[in-house]
Coordinates of C-alpha atoms and ligand atoms in Angstrom, one line a residue:
X10 CA 10.1 95.9 28.3
X11 CA 12.4 97.0 25.4
X12 CA 14.4 99.2 27.6
X13 CA 15.0 96.4 30.1
X14 CA 16.0 94.0 27.5
X15 CA 18.6 96.4 26.1
X16 CA 20.1 97.1 29.6
X17 CA 20.7 93.3 30.0
X18 CA 22.3 92.9 26.6
X19 CA 24.6 95.8 27.5
X20 CA 25.5 94.2 30.8
X21 CA 26.3 91.1 29.1
X22 CA 28.7 92.9 26.8
X23 CA 30.4 94.6 29.6
X24 CA 30.9 91.4 31.4
X25 CA 32.1 89.7 28.4
X26 CA 34.8 92.3 27.6
X27 CA 35.9 92.2 31.3
X28 CA 36.3 88.5 30.9
X29 CA 38.6 89.1 27.8
X30 CA 40.7 91.6 29.6
X31 CA 41.2 89.3 32.5
X32 CA 41.6 85.9 31.0
X33 CA 42.3 84.2 34.4
X34 CA 39.5 85.9 36.2
X35 CA 36.5 85.1 34.1
X36 CA 33.4 85.1 36.3
X37 CA 30.0 84.4 35.1
X38 CA 28.2 87.7 34.8
X39 CA 26.2 88.1 38.1
X40 CA 22.8 88.3 36.6
X41 CA 21.4 89.2 40.0
X42 CA 18.8 92.0 39.8
X43 CA 19.1 94.0 42.9
X44 CA 15.7 94.0 44.4
X45 CA 15.5 96.6 47.1
X46 CA 13.3 96.1 50.0
X47 CA 11.6 99.4 50.7
X48 CA 9.8 99.9 54.1
X49 CA 7.4 102.8 54.5
X50 CA 7.5 104.2 58.0
X51 CA 4.2 104.0 59.9
X52 CA 2.8 105.6 63.0
X53 CA 4.4 103.8 66.0
X54 CA 7.7 102.7 64.3
X55 CA 11.1 103.2 65.6
X56 CA 14.4 102.6 63.8
X57 CA 15.1 99.9 66.4
X58 CA 11.7 98.1 65.8
X59 CA 12.2 98.2 62.0
X60 CA 15.8 96.8 62.5
X61 CA 14.5 94.0 64.6
X62 CA 11.9 93.1 62.1
X63 CA 14.3 92.8 59.3
X64 CA 17.2 91.2 61.2
X65 CA 19.5 94.1 60.6
X66 CA 21.1 96.7 62.8
X67 CA 19.9 100.3 63.3
X68 CA 23.3 101.4 62.1
X69 CA 22.9 99.4 58.9
X70 CA 19.6 101.0 58.1
X71 CA 20.9 104.4 59.2
X72 CA 23.9 104.0 56.8
X73 CA 21.8 102.8 53.8
X74 CA 19.6 105.8 54.1
X75 CA 22.0 108.4 55.4
X76 CA 19.9 108.9 58.4
X77 CA 21.9 110.7 60.9
X78 CA 19.6 110.8 63.9
X79 CA 17.5 107.6 64.5
X80 CA 14.8 109.6 66.1
X81 CA 14.2 111.6 62.9
X82 CA 12.2 109.0 61.0
X83 CA 8.8 110.0 60.0
X84 CA 5.5 108.6 58.8
X85 CA 5.6 108.0 55.1
X86 CA 9.4 108.0 54.8
X87 CA 10.7 105.3 52.5
X88 CA 13.6 103.4 54.0
X89 CA 15.9 101.0 52.1
X90 CA 16.4 97.9 54.2
X91 CA 19.8 96.4 53.5
X92 CA 20.3 92.7 53.3
X93 CA 20.8 91.1 56.7
X94 CA 24.4 90.5 57.6
X95 CA 25.4 86.8 58.3
X96 CA 25.6 87.4 62.1
X97 CA 22.1 88.7 62.4
X98 CA 20.3 86.7 59.6
X99 CA 18.8 84.3 62.0
X100 CA 16.7 86.9 63.8
X101 CA 14.5 87.2 60.6
X102 CA 12.8 83.8 61.0
X103 CA 10.4 84.9 63.6
X104 CA 9.1 87.8 61.6
X105 CA 6.9 87.9 58.6
X106 CA 8.4 90.4 56.2
X107 CA 6.3 89.3 53.4
X108 CA 3.6 91.8 53.9
X109 CA 6.0 94.7 54.2
X110 CA 8.6 94.0 51.4
X111 CA 7.7 96.4 48.6
X112 CA 9.7 97.2 45.5
X113 CA 10.4 100.6 44.1
X114 CA 9.8 101.5 40.5
X115 CA 11.1 104.8 38.9
X116 CA 8.7 106.0 36.3
X117 CA 9.9 106.3 32.8
X118 CA 8.7 109.0 30.2
X119 CA 6.4 106.7 28.3
X120 CA 4.8 104.8 31.2
X121 CA 1.3 105.0 32.5
X122 CA -0.2 103.9 35.8
X123 CA -2.4 101.4 33.9
X124 CA 0.6 100.0 32.1
X125 CA 2.5 99.6 35.4
X126 CA -0.4 97.8 37.0
X127 CA -0.5 95.4 34.2
X128 CA 3.2 94.8 34.3
X129 CA 3.3 94.2 38.0
X130 CA 0.0 92.4 38.1
X131 CA -1.7 94.9 40.2
X132 CA -4.4 97.4 39.9
X133 CA -4.2 101.2 39.4
X134 CA -6.4 101.7 42.5
X135 CA -3.9 99.7 44.6
X136 CA -1.0 101.7 43.3
X137 CA -2.9 105.0 43.9
X138 CA -3.7 104.0 47.5
X139 CA -0.3 102.6 48.3
X140 CA 1.5 105.7 46.9
X141 CA -1.1 108.1 48.1
X142 CA -1.3 109.6 44.6
X143 CA -4.1 112.0 43.8
X144 CA -7.3 110.3 42.6
X145 CA -6.5 110.9 38.9
X146 CA -3.5 108.7 39.3
X147 CA -1.3 111.3 37.7
X148 CA 2.5 110.2 37.5
X149 CA 5.5 111.8 36.0
X150 CA 8.7 110.4 34.9
X151 CA 11.4 110.1 37.5
X152 CA 8.9 109.6 40.3
X153 CA 9.4 106.7 42.5
X154 CA 6.4 104.3 43.0
X155 CA 6.1 101.7 45.6
X156 CA 5.0 98.4 44.0
X157 CA 3.1 96.5 46.7
X158 CA 4.8 93.2 47.5
X159 CA 1.7 91.2 47.3
X160 CA 0.4 92.9 44.4
X161 CA -0.5 89.6 42.5
X162 CA -2.8 88.5 45.3
X163 CA -4.5 91.9 44.8
X164 CA -4.3 92.8 48.5
X165 CA -3.0 96.2 49.7
X166 CA 0.7 95.9 50.3
X167 CA 0.6 98.9 52.6
X168 CA 3.3 98.5 55.4
X169 CA 2.1 97.8 58.8
X170 CA 3.9 99.1 61.9
X171 CA 6.8 96.9 62.8
X172 CA 5.7 96.6 66.4
X173 CA 2.1 96.2 67.3
X174 CA 0.5 99.5 68.4
X175 CA -0.2 99.6 72.1
X176 CA -3.8 98.7 73.1
X177 CA -6.4 99.9 72.5
X178 CA -5.0 101.3 69.2
X179 CA -5.3 98.8 66.4
X180 CA -4.6 101.1 63.3
X181 CA -3.4 104.5 62.8
X182 CA -3.2 106.1 59.3
X183 CA -2.0 109.5 58.5
X184 CA -3.2 111.0 55.1
X185 CA -2.9 112.8 52.7
X186 CA 0.8 112.6 52.4
X187 CA 3.1 114.5 51.6
X188 CA 1.8 117.3 53.7
X189 CA 2.8 120.9 53.0
X190 CA 2.4 124.1 54.9
X191 CA -1.2 125.2 54.5
X192 CA -2.6 121.6 54.0
X193 CA -4.9 119.5 56.0
X194 CA -3.6 116.4 57.8
X195 CA -6.3 113.6 58.1
X196 CA -5.8 111.1 61.0
X197 CA -7.7 107.9 60.9
X198 CA -7.7 105.8 64.1
X199 CA -9.3 102.4 64.8
X200 CA -9.3 101.0 68.4
X201 CA -10.3 97.6 69.9
X202 CA -13.0 99.3 71.9
X203 CA -14.6 102.7 72.2
X204 CA -12.3 105.5 73.5
X205 CA -12.1 109.2 73.8
X206 CA -9.3 110.5 71.4
X207 CA -7.3 113.7 71.2
X208 CA -4.1 114.6 69.4
X209 CA -1.5 117.3 69.6
X210 CA 0.3 118.6 66.6
X211 CA 2.5 121.9 66.3
X212 CA 0.9 123.3 69.5
X213 CA -2.6 122.7 68.3
X214 CA -5.0 120.1 69.8
X215 CA -7.2 118.1 67.5
X216 CA -10.5 116.5 68.4
X217 CA -11.7 113.4 66.7
X218 CA -15.1 112.6 65.3
X219 CA -16.4 109.1 65.2
X220 CA -17.3 107.8 61.7
X221 CA -18.7 104.3 61.8
X222 CA -16.1 101.9 63.3
X223 CA -13.2 104.4 63.1
X224 CA -12.3 107.9 64.3
X225 CA -11.1 110.8 62.0
X226 CA -9.3 113.9 63.1
X227 CA -8.4 116.9 60.8
X228 CA -5.6 119.2 61.6
X229 CA -4.8 122.4 59.8
X230 CA -1.0 122.8 59.0
X231 CA -0.6 126.5 59.6
X232 CA 1.2 128.5 56.9
X233 CA 1.6 131.9 58.8
X234 CA 5.2 133.2 58.1
X235 CA 5.7 133.8 61.8
X236 CA 3.5 131.6 63.8
X237 CA 2.7 128.8 61.3
X238 CA 4.3 125.4 61.2
X239 CA 7.8 125.6 59.9
X240 CA 9.0 123.0 57.4
X241 CA 10.6 119.9 58.9
X242 CA 9.6 117.0 61.2
X243 CA 6.9 117.6 63.8
X244 CA 5.5 115.4 66.5
X245 CA 2.1 114.1 66.4
X246 CA 0.9 112.6 69.7
X247 CA -2.4 110.8 69.8
X248 CA -3.9 110.0 73.1
X249 CA -6.7 107.3 73.8
X250 CA -8.5 107.5 77.0
X251 CA -10.7 104.7 78.4
X252 CA -12.8 104.8 81.4
X253 CA -10.9 103.8 84.6
X254 CA -7.6 103.4 82.8
X255 CA -4.6 105.6 82.3
X256 CA -4.3 107.2 78.9
X257 CA -2.3 105.6 76.2
X258 CA -0.2 107.7 73.8
X259 CA 1.3 107.0 70.3
X260 CA 3.8 109.5 68.8
X261 CA 4.8 109.7 65.2
X262 CA 7.1 112.2 63.3
X263 CA 5.3 113.8 60.4
X264 CA 7.2 115.6 57.7
X265 CA 5.9 119.1 56.7
X266 CA 7.3 120.4 53.4
X267 CA 7.7 124.1 52.6
X268 CA 4.7 125.9 50.8
X269 CA 6.9 127.9 48.4
X270 CA 4.7 130.9 48.5
X271 CA 5.3 134.1 46.7
X272 CA 5.4 137.6 48.1
X273 CA 3.4 140.6 47.2
X274 CA 3.4 144.4 48.2
X275 CA 0.1 145.9 48.7
X276 CA -0.6 149.6 48.7
X277 CA -3.8 150.8 50.3
X278 CA -5.7 153.9 49.5
X279 CA -5.6 156.6 52.3
X280 CA -9.3 155.9 53.2
X281 CA -8.6 152.3 54.0
X282 CA -5.3 152.8 55.9
X283 CA -7.1 152.7 59.3
X284 CA -8.3 149.1 58.5
X285 CA -4.6 148.0 59.3
X286 CA -5.0 149.3 63.0
X287 CA -3.7 146.1 65.0
X288 CA -6.4 146.7 67.6
X289 CA -9.1 146.7 64.9
X290 CA -7.7 143.6 63.3
X291 CA -7.3 141.8 66.7
X292 CA -10.9 142.7 67.8
X293 CA -12.4 141.2 64.6
X294 CA -10.3 138.1 64.8
X295 CA -11.3 137.6 68.4
X296 CA -15.0 137.8 67.4
X297 CA -14.6 135.3 64.6
X298 CA -12.4 133.0 66.6
X299 CA -15.3 132.4 69.0
X300 CA -17.2 131.1 66.0
X301 CA -14.7 128.9 64.2
X302 CA -12.8 127.4 67.2
X303 CA -15.9 125.4 68.1
X304 CA -15.7 121.7 67.2
X305 CA -19.1 120.5 65.8
X306 CA -19.2 116.7 65.8
X307 CA -21.8 116.6 63.1
X308 CA -20.4 116.6 59.6
X309 CA -22.4 118.2 56.8
X310 CA -20.1 118.0 53.8
X311 CA -19.2 115.0 51.7
X312 CA -17.1 114.6 48.6
X313 CA -15.2 117.4 47.0
X314 CA -16.0 121.1 47.5
X315 CA -16.9 123.2 44.3
X316 CA -15.2 126.6 43.6
X317 CA -17.7 129.1 45.2
X318 CA -18.1 131.0 41.8
X319 CA -19.2 129.8 38.5
X320 CA -16.4 131.5 36.7
X321 CA -13.6 133.9 37.5
X322 CA -11.2 135.9 35.4
X323 CA -8.2 134.5 37.4
X324 CA -6.9 133.8 40.9
X325 CA -5.6 137.2 41.8
X326 CA -3.9 136.2 45.0
X327 CA -3.4 132.5 45.9
X328 CA -3.4 131.2 49.6
X329 CA -0.2 131.7 51.6
X330 CA 1.3 134.7 49.6
X331 CA 3.6 136.6 51.9
X332 CA 2.3 140.2 52.2
X333 CA 3.9 143.6 52.8
X334 CA 1.4 146.4 53.4
X335 CA 2.8 149.8 52.3
X336 CA 6.5 148.7 52.3
X337 CA 6.3 147.0 55.8
X338 CA 7.8 143.6 56.8
X339 CA 6.3 140.3 55.2
X340 CA 5.0 139.3 58.5
X341 CA 1.5 138.6 57.3
X342 CA 0.2 136.4 54.8
X343 CA -2.8 135.7 52.5
X344 CA -5.3 133.6 54.5
X345 CA -7.3 132.4 51.6
X346 CA -7.8 132.4 47.9
X347 CA -8.8 135.5 46.0
X348 CA -10.9 135.3 42.7
X349 CA -11.0 138.4 40.4
X350 CA -14.5 138.8 39.5
X351 CA -16.8 141.7 38.8
X352 CA -18.9 143.1 41.8
X353 CA -22.3 141.5 42.0
X354 CA -21.1 138.0 40.9
X355 CA -23.2 135.2 42.7
X356 CA -21.2 133.4 45.4
X357 CA -22.3 129.7 46.0
X358 CA -21.8 127.5 49.0
X359 CA -18.9 125.0 47.9
X360 CA -20.3 122.4 50.3
X361 CA -23.2 121.7 52.7
X362 CA -23.2 123.6 55.9
X363 CA -24.9 126.1 58.3
X364 CA -24.6 129.8 58.1
X365 CA -22.9 131.1 61.3
X366 CA -22.2 134.7 60.2
X367 CA -23.7 137.0 57.7
X368 CA -23.0 140.6 58.7
X369 CA -20.7 143.6 57.9
X370 CA -17.2 143.5 59.5
X371 CA -14.7 146.3 59.5
X372 CA -11.7 144.4 57.9
X373 CA -13.3 141.6 56.1
X374 CA -16.2 143.7 54.9
X375 CA -19.5 142.1 54.4
X376 CA -18.8 138.6 55.5
X377 CA -20.5 135.2 55.4
X378 CA -19.1 132.2 57.5
X379 CA -20.3 128.6 57.0
X380 CA -19.9 125.8 59.5
X381 CA -19.3 122.5 57.6
X382 CA -18.9 120.4 60.8
X383 CA -15.9 118.5 62.3
X384 CA -14.2 121.8 62.9
X385 CA -14.2 122.9 59.2
X386 CA -15.3 126.4 58.4
X387 CA -15.4 128.6 55.3
X388 CA -15.5 132.4 55.0
X389 CA -16.5 134.7 52.0
X390 CA -15.2 138.3 52.4
X391 CA -15.7 141.7 50.8
X392 CA -19.3 140.8 49.6
X393 CA -21.8 143.5 48.4
X394 CA -25.0 141.8 49.4
X395 CA -26.2 139.0 51.6
X396 CA -28.5 136.2 50.3
X397 CA -28.5 134.0 53.6
X398 CA -29.1 134.7 57.3
X399 CA -27.3 133.2 60.3
X400 CA -28.8 129.8 61.3
X401 CA -29.8 128.9 57.7
X402 CA -29.0 125.4 56.4
X403 CA -27.4 125.5 52.9
X404 CA -26.7 122.7 50.4
X405 CA -23.7 122.8 48.0
X406 CA -24.5 125.2 45.2
X407 CA -27.0 127.4 47.1
X408 CA -26.6 131.2 46.6
X409 CA -24.9 132.8 49.6
X410 CA -24.2 136.4 48.6
X411 CA -23.1 138.7 45.8
X412 CA -19.4 139.7 45.4
X413 CA -18.2 143.2 46.2
X414 CA -15.3 145.4 47.4
X415 CA -16.1 146.0 50.9
X416 CA -13.5 146.2 53.9
X417 CA -9.8 145.7 53.4
X418 CA -9.8 145.4 49.6
X419 CA -8.3 147.0 46.7
X420 CA -10.8 146.1 44.0
X421 CA -13.8 143.8 43.4
X422 CA -12.9 140.2 44.2
X423 CA -14.1 137.3 46.3
X424 CA -11.9 136.1 49.1
X425 CA -12.5 132.5 50.1
X426 CA -11.2 131.2 53.4
X427 CA -11.1 127.7 54.7
X428 CA -10.2 126.9 58.4
X429 CA -9.7 123.9 60.5
X430 CA -10.6 125.0 64.0
X431 CA -9.4 128.4 63.2
X432 CA -6.2 127.5 61.4
X433 CA -6.1 128.8 57.8
X434 CA -5.5 126.2 55.2
X435 CA -5.4 126.4 51.3
X436 CA -9.2 126.3 50.1
X437 CA -8.3 124.8 46.6
X438 CA -7.1 121.6 48.1
X439 CA -10.8 120.9 49.1
X440 CA -11.6 121.0 45.3
X441 CA -9.0 118.5 44.4
X442 CA -9.0 116.1 47.4
X443 CA -11.9 114.5 49.4
X444 CA -11.6 114.9 53.1
X445 CA -12.0 112.2 54.4
Ligands
ZN18 ZN1 -8.2 137.7 50.1

């Protein structure tokens, strides 16, 4: 509050001195606070539909936001909506922009989410939801926060698509934004009647599971340096099919940000060199693909995952690290998270699931794979001893195995793998976020 006050005093002084310098041109200081209208792009929006809604032209929006190509808007993009020009102002009367006019607040060094909620007459929960913050509500100075337009009425001011979604779609939400290489995209769809849903993203097709009155699809954003999803805009196409009707499709651009992964050189001892044999690697992958490419419509997990070891010395290799073996090219990457722990350390189930694999493999060593349902699988490699058998149902925290140094490994550690229908994603995100 003090900061705002001092800015106004300063503005007053400047206006007054201008008045003195131009005696004939004294104008009352225009005390207009420029309230920017910020629209958050939703699935189903086009620049044209947004322009129509606000009574401005696509060129005006494009200019205000430096958008060069009108097709390159994406879900979650914050667009500044310029004031309508006189010529087009009449168009706005039919629309109801009230529910979509949000304000933007730049967080200052001494501000807290709780303080901002008080200042704008809203709740921390609504600010977290609207801005898709993590659940702790952590904010940093300089961060731009959307203040929901109808904060005072205590209703979520999350923008709705500017044109109604085509039937039978009634609601599409893409979480947890922003998305990085290696993250999991969660797509929530509501429809006016039961449908069969599929989606395509980055060459991958995604099944949906029914969860009460809505459908949820999880997609892994691949982080492989060669075959993964490159940073940039990618098209997500969701298809709803009803009996005796032609399919309805909705497309949305989704922004994928770079994962910023480090690189590491790995030297293998002579006796493990043969484990890099491409034929051997491919055969093992083929075998495991048959397991983790199966979509199980039943979900076993709920809430956040726990780290699969009670304590670890450090994360010796995080997910995504670009790898060169014995001086070769950085064409492979680390598919999971490595924990440095002594051999024989207990490894626990991070979430409920069913044991699919518990057997020795050539590259991964002694391996356990869990099916958590909805296409989500976890793997534990280089183990020394198994404590479960295939088919066994496990609860979060149940003992799976003891850690070791078997297979393609350069020392005792636990490798933890998380996959969405075979696509590797960063395991640690499951300990910080709840899917769904
Ligand atoms: Zn590893």
